[in-house]
Amino acid sequence: MSAPGRPKGEYRSAQHEGSPMSAPQVRVGLIGIGSMGWPMAARLVQAGFAVTVFDAVPGQADKFAKEVGGQAAATCAELAARADIVFTMLPTSAIV
């Protein structure tokens, strides 16, 4: 939905009137890139987010970074240090 009097798809904030809205790039971390996490992380990469991934399966994060993009983290702590927001996509609550 556009603001009244604005072309469709054009959004502007009141404090930046006269210039297109722009937000700093959000750094997203995703822990768990299995059957659900992989496609979710891939869509975030495709949407232009800076994505860092981690997985308990050795090599999975590196494989993702090589095939899809983004960065692989060796540990959850490394991922958290690179992210503004962290999502988890884990198979059971016991892993949390």
Short mmCIF file of C-alpha atoms in Angstrom, two decimals:
data_model
loop_
_atom_site.label_atom_id
_atom_site.label_comp_id
_atom_site.label_asym_id
_atom_site.label_seq_id
_atom_site.Cartn_x
_atom_site.Cartn_y
_atom_site.Cartn_z
CA MET A 1 0.00 0.00 0.00
CA SER A 2 1.36 3.42 -0.93
CA ALA A 3 0.89 6.66 0.91
CA PRO A 4 -1.89 8.88 -0.50
CA GLY A 5 -0.62 10.88 -3.45
CA ARG A 6 2.44 8.66 -3.97
CA PRO A 7 3.03 6.21 -6.80
CA LYS A 8 2.47 2.56 -5.91
CA GLY A 9 5.56 1.05 -4.29
CA GLU A 10 7.10 4.36 -3.25
CA TYR A 11 7.44 4.82 0.49
CA ARG A 12 8.90 7.78 2.32
CA SER A 13 9.26 8.53 6.01
CA ALA A 14 8.08 11.81 7.48
CA GLN A 15 11.52 12.60 8.89
CA HIS A 16 13.17 11.99 5.51
CA GLU A 17 10.54 13.69 3.37
CA GLY A 18 11.82 14.21 -0.13
CA SER A 19 14.17 11.20 -0.17
CA PRO A 20 13.41 7.47 -0.45
CA MET A 21 13.40 5.54 2.80
CA SER A 22 16.49 3.49 3.37
CA ALA A 23 17.35 1.35 6.34
CA PRO A 24 20.73 -0.06 7.27
CA GLN A 25 21.21 -3.67 6.18
CA VAL A 26 20.07 -6.08 8.86
CA ARG A 27 22.55 -8.85 9.66
CA VAL A 28 20.66 -12.11 10.14
CA GLY A 29 21.96 -15.27 11.80
CA LEU A 30 20.27 -18.61 11.32
CA ILE A 31 21.15 -21.61 13.47
CA GLY A 32 20.01 -24.89 11.94
CA ILE A 33 20.05 -25.13 8.16
CA GLY A 34 18.42 -28.47 7.57
CA SER A 35 15.28 -29.14 5.54
CA MET A 36 13.49 -26.00 6.77
CA GLY A 37 16.36 -23.70 7.72
CA TRP A 38 18.23 -23.99 4.40
CA PRO A 39 15.39 -22.60 2.22
CA MET A 40 14.58 -19.92 4.79
CA ALA A 41 18.20 -18.75 4.89
CA ALA A 42 18.39 -18.92 1.08
CA ARG A 43 15.38 -16.61 0.74
CA LEU A 44 16.97 -14.14 3.15
CA VAL A 45 20.15 -14.15 1.05
CA GLN A 46 18.09 -13.66 -2.13
CA ALA A 47 16.26 -10.77 -0.47
CA GLY A 48 19.58 -9.02 0.15
CA PHE A 49 20.10 -9.65 3.85
CA ALA A 50 23.60 -10.27 5.20
CA VAL A 51 23.16 -13.87 6.38
CA THR A 52 25.44 -15.96 8.60
CA VAL A 53 24.58 -19.62 9.18
CA PHE A 54 25.60 -22.34 11.62
CA ASP A 55 24.68 -26.01 11.75
CA ALA A 56 25.67 -28.89 14.02
CA VAL A 57 26.34 -31.07 10.97
CA PRO A 58 30.01 -30.57 10.08
CA GLY A 59 30.45 -28.81 6.75
CA GLN A 60 26.78 -27.88 6.32
CA ALA A 61 27.30 -24.14 6.92
CA ASP A 62 30.30 -24.06 4.56
CA LYS A 63 28.26 -25.89 1.92
CA PHE A 64 25.45 -23.35 2.26
CA ALA A 65 27.82 -20.38 1.96
CA LYS A 66 29.46 -21.89 -1.12
CA GLU A 67 26.21 -22.85 -2.87
CA VAL A 68 23.86 -20.04 -1.84
CA GLY A 69 25.92 -17.20 -0.41
CA GLY A 70 26.19 -15.61 2.97
CA GLN A 71 28.78 -16.58 5.54
CA ALA A 72 29.40 -19.74 7.55
CA ALA A 73 30.11 -19.51 11.27
CA ALA A 74 32.17 -22.14 13.08
CA THR A 75 30.30 -21.61 16.38
CA CYS A 76 27.02 -20.19 17.64
CA ALA A 77 28.99 -17.47 19.44
CA GLU A 78 30.66 -16.43 16.18
CA LEU A 79 27.25 -16.31 14.48
CA ALA A 80 25.77 -14.19 17.28
CA ALA A 81 28.66 -11.72 17.05
CA ARG A 82 27.93 -11.20 13.34
CA ALA A 83 24.14 -10.85 13.63
CA ASP A 84 21.62 -8.21 14.66
CA ILE A 85 18.94 -10.89 14.95
CA VAL A 86 19.23 -14.68 15.31
CA PHE A 87 16.67 -17.28 14.26
CA THR A 88 16.83 -20.94 15.23
CA MET A 89 15.34 -23.73 13.16
CA LEU A 90 16.02 -26.85 15.20
CA PRO A 91 14.41 -30.29 15.05
CA THR A 92 13.56 -30.62 18.77
CA SER A 93 13.35 -28.41 21.83
CA ALA A 94 15.87 -30.66 23.58
CA ILE A 95 18.62 -29.19 21.36
CA VAL A 96 17.87 -25.66 22.55
#
